Short mmCIF file of C-alpha atoms in Angstrom, two decimals:
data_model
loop_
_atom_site.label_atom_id
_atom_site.label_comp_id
_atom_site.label_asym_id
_atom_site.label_seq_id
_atom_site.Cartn_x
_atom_site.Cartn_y
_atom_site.Cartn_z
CA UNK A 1 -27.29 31.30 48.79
CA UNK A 2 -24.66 30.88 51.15
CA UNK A 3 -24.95 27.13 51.96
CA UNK A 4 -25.28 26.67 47.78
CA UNK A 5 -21.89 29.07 47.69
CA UNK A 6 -20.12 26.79 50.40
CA UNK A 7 -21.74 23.21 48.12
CA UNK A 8 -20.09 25.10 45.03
CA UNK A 9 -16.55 25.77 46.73
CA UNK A 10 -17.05 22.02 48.07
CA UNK A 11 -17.21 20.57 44.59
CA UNK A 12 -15.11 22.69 43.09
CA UNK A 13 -11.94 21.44 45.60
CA UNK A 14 -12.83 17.89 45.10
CA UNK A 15 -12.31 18.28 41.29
CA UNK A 16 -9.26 20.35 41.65
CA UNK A 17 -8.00 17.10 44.26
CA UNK A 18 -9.07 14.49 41.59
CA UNK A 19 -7.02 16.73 38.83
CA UNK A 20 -4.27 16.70 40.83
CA UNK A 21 -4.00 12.84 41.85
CA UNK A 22 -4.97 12.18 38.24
CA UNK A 23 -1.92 14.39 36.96
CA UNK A 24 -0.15 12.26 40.04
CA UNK A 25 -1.09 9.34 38.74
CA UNK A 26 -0.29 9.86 35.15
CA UNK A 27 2.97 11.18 35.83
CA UNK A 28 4.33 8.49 37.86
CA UNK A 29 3.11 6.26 35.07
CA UNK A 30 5.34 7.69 32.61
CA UNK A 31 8.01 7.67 34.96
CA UNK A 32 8.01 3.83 34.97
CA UNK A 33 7.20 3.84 31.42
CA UNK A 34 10.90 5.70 30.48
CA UNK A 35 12.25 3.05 33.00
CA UNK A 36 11.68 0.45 31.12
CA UNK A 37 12.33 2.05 27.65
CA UNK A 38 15.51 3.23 28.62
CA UNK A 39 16.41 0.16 30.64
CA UNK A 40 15.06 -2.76 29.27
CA UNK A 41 13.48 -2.05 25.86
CA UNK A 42 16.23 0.42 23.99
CA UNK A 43 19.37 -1.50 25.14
CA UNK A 44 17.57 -4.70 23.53
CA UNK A 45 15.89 -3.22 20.86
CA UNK A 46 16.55 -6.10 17.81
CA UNK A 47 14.92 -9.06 20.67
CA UNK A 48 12.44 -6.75 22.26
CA UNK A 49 10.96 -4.11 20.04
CA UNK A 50 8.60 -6.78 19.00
CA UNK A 51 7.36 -8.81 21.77
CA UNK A 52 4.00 -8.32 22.75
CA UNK A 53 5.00 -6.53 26.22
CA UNK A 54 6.98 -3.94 23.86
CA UNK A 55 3.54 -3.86 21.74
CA UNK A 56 1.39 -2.94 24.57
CA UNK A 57 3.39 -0.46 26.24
CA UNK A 58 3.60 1.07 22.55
CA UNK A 59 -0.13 1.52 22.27
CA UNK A 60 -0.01 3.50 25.61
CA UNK A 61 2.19 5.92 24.01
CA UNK A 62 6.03 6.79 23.95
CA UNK A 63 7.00 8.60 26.37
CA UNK A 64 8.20 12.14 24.98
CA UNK A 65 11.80 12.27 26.91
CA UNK A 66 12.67 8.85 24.73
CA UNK A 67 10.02 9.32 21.50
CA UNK A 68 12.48 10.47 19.23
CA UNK A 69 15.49 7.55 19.82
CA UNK A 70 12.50 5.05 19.43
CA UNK A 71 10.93 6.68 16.33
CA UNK A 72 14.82 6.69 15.13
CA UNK A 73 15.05 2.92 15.18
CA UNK A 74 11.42 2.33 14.14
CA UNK A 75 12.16 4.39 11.20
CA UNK A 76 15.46 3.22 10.38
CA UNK A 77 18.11 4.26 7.82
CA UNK A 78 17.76 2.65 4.73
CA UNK A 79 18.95 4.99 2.83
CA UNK A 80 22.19 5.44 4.89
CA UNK A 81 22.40 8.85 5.57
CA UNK A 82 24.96 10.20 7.52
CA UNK A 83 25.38 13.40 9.64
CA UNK A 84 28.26 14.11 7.18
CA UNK A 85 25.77 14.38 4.49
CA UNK A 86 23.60 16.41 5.61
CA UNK A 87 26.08 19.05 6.54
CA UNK A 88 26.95 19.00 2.68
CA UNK A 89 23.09 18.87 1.76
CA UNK A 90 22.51 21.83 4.13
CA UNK A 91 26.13 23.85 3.27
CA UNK A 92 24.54 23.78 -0.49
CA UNK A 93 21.21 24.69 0.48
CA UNK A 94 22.53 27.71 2.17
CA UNK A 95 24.84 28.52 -0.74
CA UNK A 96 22.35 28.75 -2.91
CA UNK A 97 19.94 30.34 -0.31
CA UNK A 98 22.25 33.42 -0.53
CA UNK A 99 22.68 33.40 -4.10
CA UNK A 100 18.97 33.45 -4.55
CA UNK A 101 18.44 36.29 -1.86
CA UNK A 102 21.83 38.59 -3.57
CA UNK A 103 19.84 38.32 -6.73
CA UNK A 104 22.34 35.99 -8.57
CA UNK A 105 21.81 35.82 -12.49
CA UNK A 106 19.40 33.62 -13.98
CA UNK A 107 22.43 31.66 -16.03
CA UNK A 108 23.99 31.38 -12.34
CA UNK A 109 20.71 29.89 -10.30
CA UNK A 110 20.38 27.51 -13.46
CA UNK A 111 24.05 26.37 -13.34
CA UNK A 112 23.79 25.59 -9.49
CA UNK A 113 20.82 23.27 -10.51
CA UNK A 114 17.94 26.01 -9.43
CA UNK A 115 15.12 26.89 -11.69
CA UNK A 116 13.36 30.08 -11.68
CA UNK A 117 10.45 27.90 -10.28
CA UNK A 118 12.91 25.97 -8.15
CA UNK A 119 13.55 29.20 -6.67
CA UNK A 120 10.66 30.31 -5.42
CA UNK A 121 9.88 26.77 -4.31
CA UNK A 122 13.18 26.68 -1.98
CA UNK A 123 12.73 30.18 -0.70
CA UNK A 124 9.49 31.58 -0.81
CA UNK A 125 7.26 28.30 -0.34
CA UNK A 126 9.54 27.53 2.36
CA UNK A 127 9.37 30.54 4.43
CA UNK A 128 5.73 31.27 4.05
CA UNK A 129 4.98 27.40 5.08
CA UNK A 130 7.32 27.79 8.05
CA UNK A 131 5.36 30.80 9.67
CA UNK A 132 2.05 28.58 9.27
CA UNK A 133 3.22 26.12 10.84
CA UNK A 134 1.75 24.82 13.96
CA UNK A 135 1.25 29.19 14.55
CA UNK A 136 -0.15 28.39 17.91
CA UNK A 137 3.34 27.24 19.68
CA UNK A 138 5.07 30.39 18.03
CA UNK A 139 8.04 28.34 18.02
CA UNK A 140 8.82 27.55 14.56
CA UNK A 141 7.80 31.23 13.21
CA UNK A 142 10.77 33.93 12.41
CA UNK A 143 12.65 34.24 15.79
CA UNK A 144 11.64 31.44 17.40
CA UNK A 145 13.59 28.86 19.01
CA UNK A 146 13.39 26.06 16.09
CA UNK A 147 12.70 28.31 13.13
CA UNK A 148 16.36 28.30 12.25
CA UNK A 149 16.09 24.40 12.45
CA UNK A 150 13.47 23.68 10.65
CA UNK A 151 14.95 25.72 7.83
CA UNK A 152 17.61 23.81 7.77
CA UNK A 153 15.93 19.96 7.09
CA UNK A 154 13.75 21.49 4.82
CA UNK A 155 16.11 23.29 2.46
CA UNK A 156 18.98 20.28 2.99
CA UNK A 157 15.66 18.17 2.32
CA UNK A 158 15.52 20.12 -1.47
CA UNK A 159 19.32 19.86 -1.97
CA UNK A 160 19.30 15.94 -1.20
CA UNK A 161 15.93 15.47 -3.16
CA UNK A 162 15.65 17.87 -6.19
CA UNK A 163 13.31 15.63 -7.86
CA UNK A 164 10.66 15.91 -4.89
CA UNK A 165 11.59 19.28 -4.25
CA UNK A 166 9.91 20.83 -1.24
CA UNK A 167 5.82 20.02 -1.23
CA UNK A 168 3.67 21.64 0.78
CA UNK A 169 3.10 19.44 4.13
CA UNK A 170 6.41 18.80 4.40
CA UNK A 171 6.70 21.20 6.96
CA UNK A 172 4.40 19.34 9.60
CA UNK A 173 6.27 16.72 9.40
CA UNK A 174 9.53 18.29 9.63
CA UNK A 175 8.30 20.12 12.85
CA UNK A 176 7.56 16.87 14.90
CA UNK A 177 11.05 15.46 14.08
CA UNK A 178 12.64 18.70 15.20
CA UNK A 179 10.56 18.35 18.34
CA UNK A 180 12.06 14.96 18.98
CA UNK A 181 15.17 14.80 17.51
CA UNK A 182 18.42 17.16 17.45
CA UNK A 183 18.83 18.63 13.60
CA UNK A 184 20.75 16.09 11.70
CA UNK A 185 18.55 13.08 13.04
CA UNK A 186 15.77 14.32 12.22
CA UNK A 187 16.62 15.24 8.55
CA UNK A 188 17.53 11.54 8.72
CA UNK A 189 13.67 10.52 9.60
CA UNK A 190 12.47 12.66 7.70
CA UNK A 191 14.10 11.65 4.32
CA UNK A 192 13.67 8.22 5.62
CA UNK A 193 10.15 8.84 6.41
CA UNK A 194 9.27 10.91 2.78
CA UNK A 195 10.95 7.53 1.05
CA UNK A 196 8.36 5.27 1.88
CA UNK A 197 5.88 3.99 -0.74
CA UNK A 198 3.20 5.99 0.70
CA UNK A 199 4.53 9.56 1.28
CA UNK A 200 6.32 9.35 -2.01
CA UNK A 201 2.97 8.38 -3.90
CA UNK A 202 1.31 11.67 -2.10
CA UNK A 203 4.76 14.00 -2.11
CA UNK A 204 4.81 13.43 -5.75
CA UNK A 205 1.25 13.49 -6.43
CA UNK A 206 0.98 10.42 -8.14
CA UNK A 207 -2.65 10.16 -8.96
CA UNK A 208 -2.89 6.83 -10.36
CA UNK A 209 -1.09 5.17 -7.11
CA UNK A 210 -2.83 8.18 -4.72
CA UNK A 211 -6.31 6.94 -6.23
CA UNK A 212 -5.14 2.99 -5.45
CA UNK A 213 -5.02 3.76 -1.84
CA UNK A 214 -8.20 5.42 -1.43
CA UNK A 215 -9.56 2.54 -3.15
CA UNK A 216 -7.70 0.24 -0.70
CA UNK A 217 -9.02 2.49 2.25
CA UNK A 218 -12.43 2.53 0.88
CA UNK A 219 -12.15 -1.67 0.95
CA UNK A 220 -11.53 -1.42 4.76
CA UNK A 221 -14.26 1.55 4.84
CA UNK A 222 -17.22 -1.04 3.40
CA UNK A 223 -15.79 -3.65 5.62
CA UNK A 224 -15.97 -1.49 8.97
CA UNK A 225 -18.61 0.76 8.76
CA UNK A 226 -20.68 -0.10 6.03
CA UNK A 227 -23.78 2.44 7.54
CA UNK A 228 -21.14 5.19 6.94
CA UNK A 229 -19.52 4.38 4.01
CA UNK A 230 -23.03 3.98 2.28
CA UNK A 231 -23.89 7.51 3.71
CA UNK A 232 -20.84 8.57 2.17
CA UNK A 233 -21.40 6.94 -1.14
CA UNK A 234 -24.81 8.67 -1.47
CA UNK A 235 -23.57 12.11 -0.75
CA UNK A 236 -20.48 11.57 -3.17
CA UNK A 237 -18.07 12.05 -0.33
CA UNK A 238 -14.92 10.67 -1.76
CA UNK A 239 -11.80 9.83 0.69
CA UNK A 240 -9.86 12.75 -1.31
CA UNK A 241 -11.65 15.47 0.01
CA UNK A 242 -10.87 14.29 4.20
CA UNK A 243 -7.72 11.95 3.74
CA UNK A 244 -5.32 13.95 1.64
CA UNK A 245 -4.77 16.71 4.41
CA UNK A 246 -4.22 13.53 7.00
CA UNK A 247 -1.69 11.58 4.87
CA UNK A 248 0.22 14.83 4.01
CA UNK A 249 0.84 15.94 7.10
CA UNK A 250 0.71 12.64 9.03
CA UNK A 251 -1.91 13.79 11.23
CA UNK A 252 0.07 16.82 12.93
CA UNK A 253 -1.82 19.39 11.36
CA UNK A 254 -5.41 18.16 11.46
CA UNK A 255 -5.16 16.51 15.22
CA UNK A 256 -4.02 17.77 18.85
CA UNK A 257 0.07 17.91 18.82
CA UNK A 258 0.04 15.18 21.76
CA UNK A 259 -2.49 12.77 20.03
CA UNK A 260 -0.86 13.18 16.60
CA UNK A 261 2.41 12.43 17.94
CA UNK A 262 0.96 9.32 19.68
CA UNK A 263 -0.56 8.70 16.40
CA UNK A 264 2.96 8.73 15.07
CA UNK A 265 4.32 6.27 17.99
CA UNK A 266 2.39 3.40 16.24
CA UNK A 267 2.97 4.53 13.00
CA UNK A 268 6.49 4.48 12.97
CA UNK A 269 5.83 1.18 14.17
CA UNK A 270 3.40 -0.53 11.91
CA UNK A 271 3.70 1.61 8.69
CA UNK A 272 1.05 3.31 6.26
CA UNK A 273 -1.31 0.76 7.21
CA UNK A 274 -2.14 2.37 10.68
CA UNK A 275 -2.49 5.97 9.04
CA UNK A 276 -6.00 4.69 7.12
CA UNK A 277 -6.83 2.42 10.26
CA UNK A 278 -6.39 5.64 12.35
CA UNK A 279 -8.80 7.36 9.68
CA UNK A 280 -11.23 4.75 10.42
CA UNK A 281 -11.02 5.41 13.73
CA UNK A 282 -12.29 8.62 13.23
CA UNK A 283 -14.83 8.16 11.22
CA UNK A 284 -16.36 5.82 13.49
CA UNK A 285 -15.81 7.88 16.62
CA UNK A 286 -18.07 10.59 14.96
CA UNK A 287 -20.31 7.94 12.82
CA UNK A 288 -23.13 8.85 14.37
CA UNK A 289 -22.78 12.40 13.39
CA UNK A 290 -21.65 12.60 10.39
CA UNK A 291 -24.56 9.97 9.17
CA UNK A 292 -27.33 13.10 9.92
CA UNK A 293 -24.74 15.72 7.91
CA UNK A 294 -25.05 16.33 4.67
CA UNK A 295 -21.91 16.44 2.18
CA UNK A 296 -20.62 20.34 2.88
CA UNK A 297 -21.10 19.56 7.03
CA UNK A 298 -19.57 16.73 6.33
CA UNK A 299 -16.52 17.67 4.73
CA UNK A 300 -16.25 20.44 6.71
CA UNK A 301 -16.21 18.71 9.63
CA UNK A 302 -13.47 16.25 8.43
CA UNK A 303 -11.21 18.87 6.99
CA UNK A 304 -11.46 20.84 10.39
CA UNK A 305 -11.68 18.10 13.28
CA UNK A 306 -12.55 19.23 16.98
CA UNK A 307 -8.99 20.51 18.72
CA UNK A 308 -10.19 18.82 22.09
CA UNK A 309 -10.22 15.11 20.65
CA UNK A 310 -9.33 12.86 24.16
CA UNK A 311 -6.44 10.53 23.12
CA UNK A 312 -7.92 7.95 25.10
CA UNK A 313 -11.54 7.76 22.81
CA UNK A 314 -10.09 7.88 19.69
CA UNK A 315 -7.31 5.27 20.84
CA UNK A 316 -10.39 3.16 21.79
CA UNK A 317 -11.93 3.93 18.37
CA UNK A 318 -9.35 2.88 16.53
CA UNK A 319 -8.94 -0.87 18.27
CA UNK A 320 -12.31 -1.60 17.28
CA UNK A 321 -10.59 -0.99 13.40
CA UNK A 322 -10.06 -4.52 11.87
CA UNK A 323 -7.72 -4.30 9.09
CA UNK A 324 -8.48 -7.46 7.34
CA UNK A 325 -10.92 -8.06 4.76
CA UNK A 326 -11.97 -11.40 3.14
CA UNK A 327 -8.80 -12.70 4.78
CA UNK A 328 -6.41 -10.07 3.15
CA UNK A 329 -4.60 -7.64 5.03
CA UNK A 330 -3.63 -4.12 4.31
CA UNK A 331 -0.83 -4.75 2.19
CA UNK A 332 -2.35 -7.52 0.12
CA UNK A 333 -5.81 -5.75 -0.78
CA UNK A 334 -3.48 -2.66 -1.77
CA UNK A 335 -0.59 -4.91 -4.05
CA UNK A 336 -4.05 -6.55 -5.43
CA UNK A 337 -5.38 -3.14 -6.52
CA UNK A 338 -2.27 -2.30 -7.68
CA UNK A 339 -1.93 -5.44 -9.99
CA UNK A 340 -5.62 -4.70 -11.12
CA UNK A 341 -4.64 -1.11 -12.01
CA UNK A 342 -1.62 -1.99 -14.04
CA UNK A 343 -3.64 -4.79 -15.61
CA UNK A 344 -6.54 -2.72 -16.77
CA UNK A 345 -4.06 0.68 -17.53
CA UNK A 346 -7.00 3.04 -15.80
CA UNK A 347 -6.29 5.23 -12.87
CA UNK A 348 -9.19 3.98 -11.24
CA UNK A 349 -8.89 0.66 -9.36
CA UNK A 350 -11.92 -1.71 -8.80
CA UNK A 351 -13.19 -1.84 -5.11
CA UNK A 352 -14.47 -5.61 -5.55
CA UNK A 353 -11.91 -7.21 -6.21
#
């Protein structure tokens, strides 16, 4: 027993030495890594975010002390918001905020551009999204260190965009900006982010367009893993039931906080496209699983993924994604659909096309 104790003690040191060189290892390699973004890469950005040294040292992952400036100018600014306008956006917010929460008249809340069902969208759907989110960091609940800021893009977020209103979701994606980015930036990626074709189709719950992607994903589905898409077909899995919760929340509620916001590195990068290639990537890492599940396993296992997913495997997964079918890319099988779908006025898109 004793000389199996000492073997025991033995192997257990040798891990704990391999740990720490590993840890050693990595962190020196992210040292270098914000070296060259800060020194090279970010004070060239227009010449060198695209070269194909940039490119690798993007798959590898941003390093988190320099994520948010690089998500920032991946992102970009079309719709030229300034810090100045999001102090107004968040200074009305707040006004009405308090005029909600002293019980203002109804005539009042409707004059100030508030609905009753505005109302409760702005305050209560708000709040009660804020304490779920990401519960496990206790950071962004009431009295937490960025509960106050989150508040703050979200309602300035309503004020700028009372058409989209606040959806929940939003809050996810909120939360990783404010993780990255001081306040007013990250309202700036975030409205930024919520403008893109994508988001906006599944913000604003356009089913017709929301229904054209999942046909565009499905294309790419046939194409890669035609086993389990077939497997899928038979059990009348649609993409709704797994992708929805992904595309909402951009990953950050239904993946690891460190492998979502690596997810997010190449996102911000290549756009919408890599969100259903990083789906893919999934579904292949756990093909051979989820082709001896039947539909309720299967959905959910999709809707509630495993929290230890290594960054590294499903990186690996997702390379093996090709994005190209019949010699059409992403964006040409989806305008394609599109055209089909306004064509034939139905909500449903043909996949073989």
């Amino acid at each position: 027993m004793v000389v199996q104790a000492k073997k025991r003690e033995v192997k257990e040191a040798q891990r704990r030495r391999r740990q720490l060189e590993e840890r050693c290892r990595l962190e020196e390699s992210i040292g270098n890594a914000v070296l060259t973004w800060n020194n090279e890469i970010l004070p060239n950005w227009e010449t060198m975010w695209c070269s194909r040294k940039v490119r690798d040292l993007w798959w590898q992952g941003i390093p988190p002390s320099v994520r948010g400036k690089v998500w920032s100018l991946a992102i970009g600014n079309e719709l030229n918001i300034t810090h100045e306008l999001f102090d107004i956006c968040l200074a009305r917010a707040k006004e009405r905020w308090r005029s909600f929460s002293t019980g203002g008249s109804e005539a009042e809340n409707e004059d100030a551009g508030f609905s009753a069902a505005d109302r409760e969208a702005s305050l209560e759907l708000i709040k009660l999204d804020i304490s779920r989110t990401f519960p496990n960091l206790c950071i962004f609940q009431q009295g937490g260190p960025y509960h106050d800021m989150l508040h703050s893009i979200l309602g300035a977020y309503t004020c700028y965009r009372p058409d989209v209103g606040y959806v929940q979701g939003m809050s996810f994606i909120a939360a990783v900006l404010s993780l990255n980015l001081d306040t007013a930036d990250a309202f700036i990626a975030f409205s930024n982010l919520l403008n893109k074709p994508c988001q906006m189709a599944f913000f604003r719950v356009d089913h017709g367009l929301m229904l054209t992607y999942f046909a565009a994903f499905e294309v790419f589905f046939e194409e890669n893993l035609p086993k389990l898409f077939a497997h899928f077909k038979k059990n009348n899995l649609t993409p709704d039931i797994y992708l929805i919760d992904w595309i909402f929340t951009l990953y950050s509620k239904s993946l690891p906080l460190d492998l979502a916001c690596r997810i997010w590195d190449v996102f911000c990068r290549d756009g919408e496209g890599f969100l259903f290639r990083t789906a893919l990537g999934i579904l292949k890492l756990f093909e051979d699983i989820l082709t001896k599940m039947d539909f309720i396993h299967m959905a959910q296992f999709l809707t509630r993924l495993p929290d230890d997913l290594p960054a590294e495997e499903v990186f690996a997964s997702i390379a093996t994604i090709q994005m190209q079918s019949r010699n059409r890319k992403w964006a040409q099988v989806l305008t394609a659909l599109q055209k089909d779908s306004r064509d034939t006025e139905k909500g449903s898109p043909s996949l073989r096309h």
